[in-house]
Amino acid sequence: TLWYAQSVWSIDPNEPFDQNGRMPKAARSFFRSLYYLGWMFLSFVITAFIPVERLGPLGLV
C-alpha cells in the first residue's frame, strides 16, 4: 500500500546511525512492515474461518 511504500521511499541512506547502530527511518520502516504483515496475516486467518456458504458469490469453488 501507499502507507507502507511511503515509509520505504523516505529512508535516507546517508542518515546517521542511532545509539543502537540502526538507521532510525529504516528501522521505523521495518517495524511498520511487521505491523502491516501482522494485520495481513490476521485478516487471512479471519477470512479462512468464514464458512463458504456465508461468502455468497465469492464462495464459488
C-alpha positions in Angstrom: 0.0 0.0 0.0 1.0 3.6 -0.3 1.2 3.8 3.5 4.0 1.3 3.6 5.6 2.4 0.4 5.9 5.9 1.7 8.0 4.7 4.7 10.4 2.9 2.3 10.8 5.8 0.0 11.5 8.1 2.9 14.6 6.1 4.0 17.7 8.3 3.8 20.7 6.1 3.0 23.0 8.8 4.4 21.2 9.1 7.7 23.5 8.7 10.7 23.1 5.6 13.0 21.5 5.9 16.4 22.9 4.6 19.7 21.7 1.1 18.8 23.5 1.1 15.5 20.4 1.4 13.4 19.2 3.9 10.9 16.1 5.4 12.6 14.0 5.8 9.4 14.9 2.3 8.1 14.1 0.7 11.5 10.8 2.6 11.6 10.0 1.3 8.1 10.9 -2.3 9.1 8.7 -2.2 12.2 5.9 -0.7 10.0 6.3 -3.7 7.6 6.0 -6.1 10.6 2.8 -4.3 11.7 1.4 -4.4 8.1 2.2 -8.1 7.7 0.7 -8.9 11.1 -2.6 -7.3 10.1 -2.5 -9.1 6.7 -2.0 -12.4 8.4 -4.7 -11.8 10.9 -7.1 -10.8 8.1 -6.2 -14.0 6.3 -6.8 -16.2 9.3 -10.2 -14.5 10.0 -11.4 -14.9 6.4 -10.2 -18.6 6.4 -12.6 -19.4 9.1 -15.7 -17.9 7.4 -18.0 -20.7 6.2 -18.2 -21.0 2.4 -22.0 -20.6 2.5 -21.7 -17.2 4.1 -19.4 -15.9 1.3 -22.2 -15.6 -1.2 -21.0 -15.4 -4.8 -17.4 -15.3 -3.6 -17.8 -18.8 -2.2 -18.0 -20.5 -5.6 -15.4 -23.2 -5.9 
